Short mmCIF file of N, CA and C in Angstrom, two decimals:
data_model
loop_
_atom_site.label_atom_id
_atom_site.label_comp_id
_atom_site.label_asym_id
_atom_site.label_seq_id
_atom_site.Cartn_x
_atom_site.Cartn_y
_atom_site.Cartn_z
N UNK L 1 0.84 -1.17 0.00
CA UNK L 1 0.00 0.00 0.00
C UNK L 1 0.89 1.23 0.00
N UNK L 2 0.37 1.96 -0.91
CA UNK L 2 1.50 3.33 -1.06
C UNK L 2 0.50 4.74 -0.46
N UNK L 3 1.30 5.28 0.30
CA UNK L 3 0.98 6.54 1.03
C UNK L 3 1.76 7.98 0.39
N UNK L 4 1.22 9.17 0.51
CA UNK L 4 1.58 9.97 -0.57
C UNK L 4 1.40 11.21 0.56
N UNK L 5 2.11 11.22 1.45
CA UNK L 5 2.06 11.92 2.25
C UNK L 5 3.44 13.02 1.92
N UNK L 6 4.62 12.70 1.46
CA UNK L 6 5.25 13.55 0.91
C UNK L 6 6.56 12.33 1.11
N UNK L 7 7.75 12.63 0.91
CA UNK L 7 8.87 12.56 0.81
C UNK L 7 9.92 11.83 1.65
N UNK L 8 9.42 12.78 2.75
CA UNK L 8 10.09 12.08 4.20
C UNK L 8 9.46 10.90 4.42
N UNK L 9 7.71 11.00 4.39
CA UNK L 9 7.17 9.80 5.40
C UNK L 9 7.38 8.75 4.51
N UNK L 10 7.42 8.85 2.96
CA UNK L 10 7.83 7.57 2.04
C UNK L 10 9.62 7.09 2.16
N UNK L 11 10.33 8.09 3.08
CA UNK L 11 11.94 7.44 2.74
C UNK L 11 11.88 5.96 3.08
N UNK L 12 12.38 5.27 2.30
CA UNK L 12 12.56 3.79 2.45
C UNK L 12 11.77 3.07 1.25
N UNK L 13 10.30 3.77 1.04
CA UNK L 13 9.25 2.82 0.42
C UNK L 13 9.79 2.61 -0.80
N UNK L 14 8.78 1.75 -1.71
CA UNK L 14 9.41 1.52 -2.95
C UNK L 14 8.06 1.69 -3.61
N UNK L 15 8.03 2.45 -5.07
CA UNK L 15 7.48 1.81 -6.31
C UNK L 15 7.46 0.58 -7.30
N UNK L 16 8.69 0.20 -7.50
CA UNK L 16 9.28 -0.82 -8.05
C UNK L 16 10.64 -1.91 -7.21
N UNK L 17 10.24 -2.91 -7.37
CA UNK L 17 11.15 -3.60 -6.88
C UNK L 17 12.64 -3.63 -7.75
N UNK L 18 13.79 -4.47 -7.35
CA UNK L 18 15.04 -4.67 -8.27
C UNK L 18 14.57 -5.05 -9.06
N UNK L 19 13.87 -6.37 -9.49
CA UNK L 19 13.89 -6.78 -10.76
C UNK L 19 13.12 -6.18 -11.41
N UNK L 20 12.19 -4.94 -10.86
CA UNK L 20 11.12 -4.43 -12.33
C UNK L 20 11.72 -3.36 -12.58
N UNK L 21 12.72 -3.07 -11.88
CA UNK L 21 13.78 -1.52 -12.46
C UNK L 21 14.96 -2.38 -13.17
N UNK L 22 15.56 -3.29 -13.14
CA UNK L 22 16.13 -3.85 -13.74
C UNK L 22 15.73 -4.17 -15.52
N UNK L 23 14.28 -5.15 -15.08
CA UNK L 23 13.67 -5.25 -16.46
C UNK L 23 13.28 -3.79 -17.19
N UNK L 24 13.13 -2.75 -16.63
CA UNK L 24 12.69 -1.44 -17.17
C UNK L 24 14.11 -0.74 -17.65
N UNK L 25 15.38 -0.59 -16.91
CA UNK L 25 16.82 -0.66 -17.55
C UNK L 25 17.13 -1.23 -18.81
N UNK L 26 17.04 -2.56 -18.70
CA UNK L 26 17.21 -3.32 -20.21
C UNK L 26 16.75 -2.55 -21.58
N UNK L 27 15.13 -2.61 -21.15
CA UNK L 27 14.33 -2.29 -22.30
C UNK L 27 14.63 -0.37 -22.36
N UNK L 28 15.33 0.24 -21.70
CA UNK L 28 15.80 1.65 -22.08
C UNK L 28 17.16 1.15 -22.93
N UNK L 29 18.20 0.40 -23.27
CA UNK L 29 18.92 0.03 -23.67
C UNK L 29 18.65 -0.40 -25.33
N UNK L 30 18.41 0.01 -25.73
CA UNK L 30 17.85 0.56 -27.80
C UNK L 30 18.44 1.64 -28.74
N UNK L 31 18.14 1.78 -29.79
CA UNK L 31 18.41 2.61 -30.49
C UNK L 31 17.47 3.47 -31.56
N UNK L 32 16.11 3.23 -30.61
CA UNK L 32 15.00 3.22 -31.72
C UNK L 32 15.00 5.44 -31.46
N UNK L 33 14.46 5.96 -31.89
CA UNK L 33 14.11 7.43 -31.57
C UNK L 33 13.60 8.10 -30.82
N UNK L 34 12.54 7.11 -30.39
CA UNK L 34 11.22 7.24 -28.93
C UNK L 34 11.55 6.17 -27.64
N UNK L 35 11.40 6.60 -26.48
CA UNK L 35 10.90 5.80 -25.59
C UNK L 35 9.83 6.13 -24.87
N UNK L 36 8.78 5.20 -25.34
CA UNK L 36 7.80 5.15 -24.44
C UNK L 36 7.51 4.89 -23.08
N UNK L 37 7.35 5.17 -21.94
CA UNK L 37 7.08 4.73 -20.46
C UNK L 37 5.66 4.74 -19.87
N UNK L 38 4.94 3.86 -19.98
CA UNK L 38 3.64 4.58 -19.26
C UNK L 38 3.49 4.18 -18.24
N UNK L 39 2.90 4.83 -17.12
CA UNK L 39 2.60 4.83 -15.85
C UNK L 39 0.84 5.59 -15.61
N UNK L 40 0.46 4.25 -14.01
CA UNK L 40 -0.18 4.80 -13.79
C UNK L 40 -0.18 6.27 -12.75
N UNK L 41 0.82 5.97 -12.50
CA UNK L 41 1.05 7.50 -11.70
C UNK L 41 1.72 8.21 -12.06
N UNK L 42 1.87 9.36 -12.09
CA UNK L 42 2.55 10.39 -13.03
C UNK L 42 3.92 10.85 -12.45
N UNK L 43 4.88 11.57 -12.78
CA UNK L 43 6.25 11.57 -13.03
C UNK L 43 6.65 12.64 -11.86
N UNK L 44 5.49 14.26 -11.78
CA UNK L 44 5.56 15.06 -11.18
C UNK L 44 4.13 15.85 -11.07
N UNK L 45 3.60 15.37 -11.64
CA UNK L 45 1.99 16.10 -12.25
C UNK L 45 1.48 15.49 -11.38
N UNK L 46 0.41 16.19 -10.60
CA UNK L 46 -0.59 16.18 -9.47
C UNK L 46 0.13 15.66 -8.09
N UNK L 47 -0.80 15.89 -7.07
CA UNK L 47 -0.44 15.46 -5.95
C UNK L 47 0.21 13.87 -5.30
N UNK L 48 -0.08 13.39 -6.25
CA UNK L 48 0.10 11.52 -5.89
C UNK L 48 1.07 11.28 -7.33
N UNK L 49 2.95 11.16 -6.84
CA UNK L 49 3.19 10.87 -8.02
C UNK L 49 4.83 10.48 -7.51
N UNK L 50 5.47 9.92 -8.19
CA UNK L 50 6.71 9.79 -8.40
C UNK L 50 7.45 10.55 -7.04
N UNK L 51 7.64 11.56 -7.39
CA UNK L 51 8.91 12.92 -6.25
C UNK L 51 8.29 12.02 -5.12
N UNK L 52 6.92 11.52 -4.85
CA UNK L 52 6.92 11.23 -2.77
C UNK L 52 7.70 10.08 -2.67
N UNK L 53 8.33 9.11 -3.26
CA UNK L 53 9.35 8.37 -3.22
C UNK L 53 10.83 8.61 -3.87
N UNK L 54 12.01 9.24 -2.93
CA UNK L 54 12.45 9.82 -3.21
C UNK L 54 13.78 8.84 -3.95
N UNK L 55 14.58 7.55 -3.13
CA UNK L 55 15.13 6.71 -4.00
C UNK L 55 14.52 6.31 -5.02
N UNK L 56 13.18 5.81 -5.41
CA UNK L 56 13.16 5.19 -6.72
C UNK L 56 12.64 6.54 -7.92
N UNK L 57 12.03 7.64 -7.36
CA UNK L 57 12.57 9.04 -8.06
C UNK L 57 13.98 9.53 -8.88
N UNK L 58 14.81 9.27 -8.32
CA UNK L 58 15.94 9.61 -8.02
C UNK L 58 16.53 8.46 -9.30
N UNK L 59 16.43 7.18 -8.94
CA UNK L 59 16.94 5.79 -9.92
C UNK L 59 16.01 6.44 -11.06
N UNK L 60 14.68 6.31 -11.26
CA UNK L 60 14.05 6.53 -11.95
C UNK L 60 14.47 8.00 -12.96
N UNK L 61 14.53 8.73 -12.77
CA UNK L 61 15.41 10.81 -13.17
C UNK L 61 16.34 10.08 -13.63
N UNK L 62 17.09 9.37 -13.33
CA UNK L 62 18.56 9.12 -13.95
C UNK L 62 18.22 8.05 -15.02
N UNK L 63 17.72 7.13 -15.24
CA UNK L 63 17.19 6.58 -16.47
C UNK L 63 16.49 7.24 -17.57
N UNK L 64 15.76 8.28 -16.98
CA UNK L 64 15.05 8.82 -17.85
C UNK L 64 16.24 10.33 -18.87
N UNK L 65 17.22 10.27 -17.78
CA UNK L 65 18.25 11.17 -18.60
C UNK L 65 18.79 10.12 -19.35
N UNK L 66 19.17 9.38 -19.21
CA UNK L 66 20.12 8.45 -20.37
C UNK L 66 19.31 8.33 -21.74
N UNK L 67 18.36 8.84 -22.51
CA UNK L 67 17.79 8.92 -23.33
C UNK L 67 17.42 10.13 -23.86
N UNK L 68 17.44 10.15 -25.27
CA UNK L 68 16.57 11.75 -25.80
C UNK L 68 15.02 11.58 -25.99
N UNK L 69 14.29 12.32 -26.06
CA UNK L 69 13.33 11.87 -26.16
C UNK L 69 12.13 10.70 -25.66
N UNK L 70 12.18 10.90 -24.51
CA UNK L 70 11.41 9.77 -23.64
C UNK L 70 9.89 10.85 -23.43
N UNK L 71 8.95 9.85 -23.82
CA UNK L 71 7.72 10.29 -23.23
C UNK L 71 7.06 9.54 -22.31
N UNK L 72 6.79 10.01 -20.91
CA UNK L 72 6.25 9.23 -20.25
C UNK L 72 4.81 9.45 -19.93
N UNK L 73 4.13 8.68 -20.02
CA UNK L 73 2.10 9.04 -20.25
C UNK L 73 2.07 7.94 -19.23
N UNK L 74 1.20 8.98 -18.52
CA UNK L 74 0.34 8.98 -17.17
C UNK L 74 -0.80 9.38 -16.84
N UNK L 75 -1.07 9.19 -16.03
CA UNK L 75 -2.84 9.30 -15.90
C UNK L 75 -3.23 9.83 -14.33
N UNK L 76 -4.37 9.46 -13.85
CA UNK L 76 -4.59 9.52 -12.21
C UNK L 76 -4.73 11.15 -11.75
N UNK L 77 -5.12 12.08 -12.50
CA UNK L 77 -4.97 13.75 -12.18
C UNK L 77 -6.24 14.04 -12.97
N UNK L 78 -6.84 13.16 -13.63
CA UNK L 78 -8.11 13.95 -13.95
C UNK L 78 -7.86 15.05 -14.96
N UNK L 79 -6.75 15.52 -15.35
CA UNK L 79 -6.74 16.38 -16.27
C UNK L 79 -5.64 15.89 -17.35
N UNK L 80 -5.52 17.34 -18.48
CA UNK L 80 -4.73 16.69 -19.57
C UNK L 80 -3.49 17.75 -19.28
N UNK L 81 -2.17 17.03 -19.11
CA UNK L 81 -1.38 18.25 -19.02
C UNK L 81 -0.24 17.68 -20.35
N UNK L 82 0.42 18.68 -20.74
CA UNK L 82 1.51 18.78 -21.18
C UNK L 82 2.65 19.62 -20.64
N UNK L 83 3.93 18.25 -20.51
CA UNK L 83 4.85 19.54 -19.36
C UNK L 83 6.42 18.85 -20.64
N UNK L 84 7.09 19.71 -21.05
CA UNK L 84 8.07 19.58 -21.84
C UNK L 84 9.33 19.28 -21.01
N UNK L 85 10.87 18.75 -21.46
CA UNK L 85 11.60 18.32 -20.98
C UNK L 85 12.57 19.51 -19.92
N UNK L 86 12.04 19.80 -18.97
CA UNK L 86 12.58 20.65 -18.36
C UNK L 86 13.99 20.27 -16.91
N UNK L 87 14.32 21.22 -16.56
CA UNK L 87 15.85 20.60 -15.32
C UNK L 87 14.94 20.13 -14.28
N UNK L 88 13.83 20.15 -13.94
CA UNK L 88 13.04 19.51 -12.81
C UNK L 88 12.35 17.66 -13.37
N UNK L 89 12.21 18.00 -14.78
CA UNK L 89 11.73 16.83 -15.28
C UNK L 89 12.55 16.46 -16.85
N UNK L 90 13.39 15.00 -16.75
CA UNK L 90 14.14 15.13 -17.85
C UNK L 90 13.59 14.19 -19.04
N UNK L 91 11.83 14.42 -19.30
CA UNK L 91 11.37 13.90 -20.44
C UNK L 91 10.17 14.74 -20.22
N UNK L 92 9.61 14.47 -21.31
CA UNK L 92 8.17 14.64 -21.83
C UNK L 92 7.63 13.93 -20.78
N UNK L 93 6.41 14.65 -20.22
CA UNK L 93 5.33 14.04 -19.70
C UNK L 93 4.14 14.44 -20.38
N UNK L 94 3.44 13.38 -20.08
CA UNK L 94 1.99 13.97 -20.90
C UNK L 94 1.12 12.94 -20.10
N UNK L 95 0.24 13.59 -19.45
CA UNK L 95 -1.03 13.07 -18.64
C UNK L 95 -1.90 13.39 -19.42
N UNK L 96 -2.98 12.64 -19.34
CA UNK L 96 -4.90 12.23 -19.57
C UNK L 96 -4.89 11.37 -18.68
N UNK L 97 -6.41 12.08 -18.27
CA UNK L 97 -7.35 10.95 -17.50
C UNK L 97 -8.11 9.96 -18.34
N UNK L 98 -8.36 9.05 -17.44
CA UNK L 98 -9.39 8.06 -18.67
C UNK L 98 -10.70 8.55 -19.23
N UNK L 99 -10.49 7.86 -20.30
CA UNK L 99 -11.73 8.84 -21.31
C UNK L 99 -13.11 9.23 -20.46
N UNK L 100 -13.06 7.70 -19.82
CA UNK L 100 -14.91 8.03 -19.26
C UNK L 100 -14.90 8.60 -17.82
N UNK L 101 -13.55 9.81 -17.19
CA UNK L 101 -13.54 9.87 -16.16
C UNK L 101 -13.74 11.14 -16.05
N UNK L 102 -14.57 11.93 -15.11
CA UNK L 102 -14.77 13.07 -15.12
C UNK L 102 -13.60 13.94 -14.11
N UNK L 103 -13.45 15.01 -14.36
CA UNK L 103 -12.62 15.99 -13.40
C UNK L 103 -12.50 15.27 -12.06
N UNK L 104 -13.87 15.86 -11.36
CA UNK L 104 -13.65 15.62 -9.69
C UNK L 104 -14.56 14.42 -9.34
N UNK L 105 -14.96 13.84 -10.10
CA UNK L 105 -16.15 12.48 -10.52
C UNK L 105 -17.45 12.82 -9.43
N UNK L 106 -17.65 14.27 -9.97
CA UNK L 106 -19.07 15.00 -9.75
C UNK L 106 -20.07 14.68 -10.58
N UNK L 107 -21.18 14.49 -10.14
CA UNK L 107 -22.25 14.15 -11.38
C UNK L 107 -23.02 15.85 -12.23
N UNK L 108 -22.02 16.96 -12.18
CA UNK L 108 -22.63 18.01 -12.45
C UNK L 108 -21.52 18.50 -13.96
N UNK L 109 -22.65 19.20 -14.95
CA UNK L 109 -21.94 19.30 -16.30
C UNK L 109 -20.28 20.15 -16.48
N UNK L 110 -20.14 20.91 -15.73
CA UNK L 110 -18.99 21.53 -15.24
C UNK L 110 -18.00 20.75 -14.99
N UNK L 111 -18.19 19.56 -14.57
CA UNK L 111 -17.14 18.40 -14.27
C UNK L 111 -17.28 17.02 -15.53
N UNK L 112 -17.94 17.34 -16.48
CA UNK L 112 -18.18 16.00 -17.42
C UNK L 112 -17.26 16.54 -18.35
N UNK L 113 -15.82 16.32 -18.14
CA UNK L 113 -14.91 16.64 -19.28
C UNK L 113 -14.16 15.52 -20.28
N UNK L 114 -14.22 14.39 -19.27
CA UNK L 114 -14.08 12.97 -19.82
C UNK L 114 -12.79 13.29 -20.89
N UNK L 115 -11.40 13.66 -20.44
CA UNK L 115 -10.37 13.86 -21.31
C UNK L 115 -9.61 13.17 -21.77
N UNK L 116 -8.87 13.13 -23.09
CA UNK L 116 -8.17 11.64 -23.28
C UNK L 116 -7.09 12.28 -24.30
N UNK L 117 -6.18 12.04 -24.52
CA UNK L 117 -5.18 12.29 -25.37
C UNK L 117 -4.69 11.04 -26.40
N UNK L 118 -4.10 11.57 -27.68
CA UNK L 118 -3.37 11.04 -28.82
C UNK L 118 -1.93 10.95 -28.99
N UNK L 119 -1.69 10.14 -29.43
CA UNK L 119 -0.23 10.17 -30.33
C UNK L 119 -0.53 9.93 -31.88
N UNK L 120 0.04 10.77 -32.53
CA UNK L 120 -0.26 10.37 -33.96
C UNK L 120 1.91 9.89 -33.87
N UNK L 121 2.33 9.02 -34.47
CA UNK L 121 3.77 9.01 -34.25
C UNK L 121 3.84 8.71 -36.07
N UNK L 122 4.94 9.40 -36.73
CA UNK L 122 5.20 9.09 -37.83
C UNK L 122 7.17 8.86 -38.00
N UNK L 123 7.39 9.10 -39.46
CA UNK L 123 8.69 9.06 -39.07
C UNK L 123 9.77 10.51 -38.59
N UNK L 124 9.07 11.32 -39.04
CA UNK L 124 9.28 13.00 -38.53
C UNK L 124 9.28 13.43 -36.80
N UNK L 125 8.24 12.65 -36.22
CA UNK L 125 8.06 12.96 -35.06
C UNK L 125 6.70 12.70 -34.65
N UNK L 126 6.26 13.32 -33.64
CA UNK L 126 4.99 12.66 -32.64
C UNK L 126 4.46 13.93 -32.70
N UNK L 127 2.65 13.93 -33.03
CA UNK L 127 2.21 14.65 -32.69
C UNK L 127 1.55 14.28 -31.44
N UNK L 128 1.46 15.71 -30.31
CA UNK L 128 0.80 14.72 -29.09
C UNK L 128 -0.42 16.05 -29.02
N UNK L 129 -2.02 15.19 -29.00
CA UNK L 129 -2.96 16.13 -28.79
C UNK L 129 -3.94 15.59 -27.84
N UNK L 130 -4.42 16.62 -26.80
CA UNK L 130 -5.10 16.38 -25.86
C UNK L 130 -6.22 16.89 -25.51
N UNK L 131 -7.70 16.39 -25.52
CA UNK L 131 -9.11 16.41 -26.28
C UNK L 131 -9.66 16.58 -25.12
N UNK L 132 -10.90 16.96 -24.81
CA UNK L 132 -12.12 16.35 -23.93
C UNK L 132 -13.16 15.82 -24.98
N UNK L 133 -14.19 15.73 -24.60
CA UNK L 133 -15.13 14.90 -25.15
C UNK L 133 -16.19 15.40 -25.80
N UNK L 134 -16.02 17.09 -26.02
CA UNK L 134 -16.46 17.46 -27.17
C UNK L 134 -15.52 18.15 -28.55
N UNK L 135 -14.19 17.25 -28.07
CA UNK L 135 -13.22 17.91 -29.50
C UNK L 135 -12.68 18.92 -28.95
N UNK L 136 -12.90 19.79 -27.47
CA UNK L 136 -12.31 20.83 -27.64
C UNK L 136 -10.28 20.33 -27.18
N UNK L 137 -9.70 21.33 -27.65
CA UNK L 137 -7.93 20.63 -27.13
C UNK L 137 -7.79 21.58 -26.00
N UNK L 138 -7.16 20.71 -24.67
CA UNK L 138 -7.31 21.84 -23.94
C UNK L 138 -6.01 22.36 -23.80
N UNK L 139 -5.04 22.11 -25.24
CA UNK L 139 -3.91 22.49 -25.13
C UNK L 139 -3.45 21.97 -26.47
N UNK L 140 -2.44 22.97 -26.99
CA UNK L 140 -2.43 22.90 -28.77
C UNK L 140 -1.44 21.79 -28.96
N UNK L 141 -2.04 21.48 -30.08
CA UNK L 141 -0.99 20.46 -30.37
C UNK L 141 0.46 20.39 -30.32
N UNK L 142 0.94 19.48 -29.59
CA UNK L 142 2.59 19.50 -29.34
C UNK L 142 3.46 18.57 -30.41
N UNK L 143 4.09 19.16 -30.61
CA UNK L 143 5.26 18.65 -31.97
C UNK L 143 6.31 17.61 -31.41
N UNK L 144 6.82 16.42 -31.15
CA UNK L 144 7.96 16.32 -30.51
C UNK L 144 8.71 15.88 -31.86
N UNK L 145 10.21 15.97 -31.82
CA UNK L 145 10.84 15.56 -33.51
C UNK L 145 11.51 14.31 -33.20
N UNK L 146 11.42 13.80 -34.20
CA UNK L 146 12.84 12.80 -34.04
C UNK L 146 13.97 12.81 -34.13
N UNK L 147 14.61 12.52 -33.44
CA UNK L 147 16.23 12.53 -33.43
C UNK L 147 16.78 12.04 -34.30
N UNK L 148 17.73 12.44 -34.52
CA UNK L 148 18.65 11.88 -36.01
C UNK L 148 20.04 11.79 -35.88
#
C-alpha cells in the first residue's frame, strides 16, 4: 500500500522492486528514436506521483536522462497536461485521464470533461494532442521531432 504523504514519510518505500527496475533498464537500452514509459502514476503532475518516493525518483530521473526523447504518459490527475523536458523533469510528460472519467467524478456538467489524449507518431516525429469529449484541445498540439 503506497501513502503519498510527501517525501520524508515515504523514505525507504518503494514503487518498483530490483527486478522491475532492472527489467525497465534493459528495455531503455535501444536505439530506436522514442521511448515510451507509461505509468499509472505520473512523473511530477498532481499530488500523488513519483517525487513522494524519493530513492526510486531519483533511480528513476537518472534513467530517464540516459535517453533523448522519452515520453512518459500517465494518468490519475483527472486532467490533460503537457509539461516539456525541463531541469526539474528530464522527459516529456503527458497526462490524460481516462476517457470516461470526469474531473472531480461530480455528477454536475462543469465536471463531465471525460479527457483523453493522442499520439499520432510518424517518421518526422509525434504529434501529441489532448481532447475532452467534445473535441475541444485543452492544449495545442505539441510537436515532438525525431532525433537523427
Amino acid at each position: 500500500r503506497f501513502y503519498f504523504f510527501g517525501p520524508e514519510t515515504n523514505k525507504g518505500r518503494k514503487i518498483l522492486g530490483d527486478a522491475q527496475f532492472q527489467f525497465l533498464e534493459e528495455k531503455f537500452q535501444h536505439d530506436l528514436p522514442y521511448t515510451i514509459l507509461c505509468s499509472g502514476l505520473t512523473f511530477r503532475g498532481g499530488n500523488e506521483n513519483w517525487s513522494h518516493f524519493p530513492n526510486d525518483f531519483q533511480r528513476l530521473s537518472n534513467l530517464l536522462k540516459s535517453k533523448d526523447n522519452v515520453l512518459f504518459l500517465a494518468g490519475d490527475i483527472h486532467k490533460n497536461k503537457f509539461y516539456p523536458p525541463s531541469h526539474a523533469r528530464p522527459c516529456y510528460e503527458i497526462i490524460s485521464s481516462g476517457l470516461a472519467v470526469n474531473y472531480l467524478g461530480l455528477p454536475f456538467e462543469f465536471d463531465n470533461k471525460h479527457n483523453w489524449g493522442m499520439l499520432e507518431i510518424d517518421e518526422q516525429g509525434i504529434d501529441v494532442c489532448l481532447v475532452d469529449k467534445k473535441g475541444r484541445r485543452h492544449a495545442r498540439r505539441h510537436r515532438i521531432d525525431a532525433v537523427n
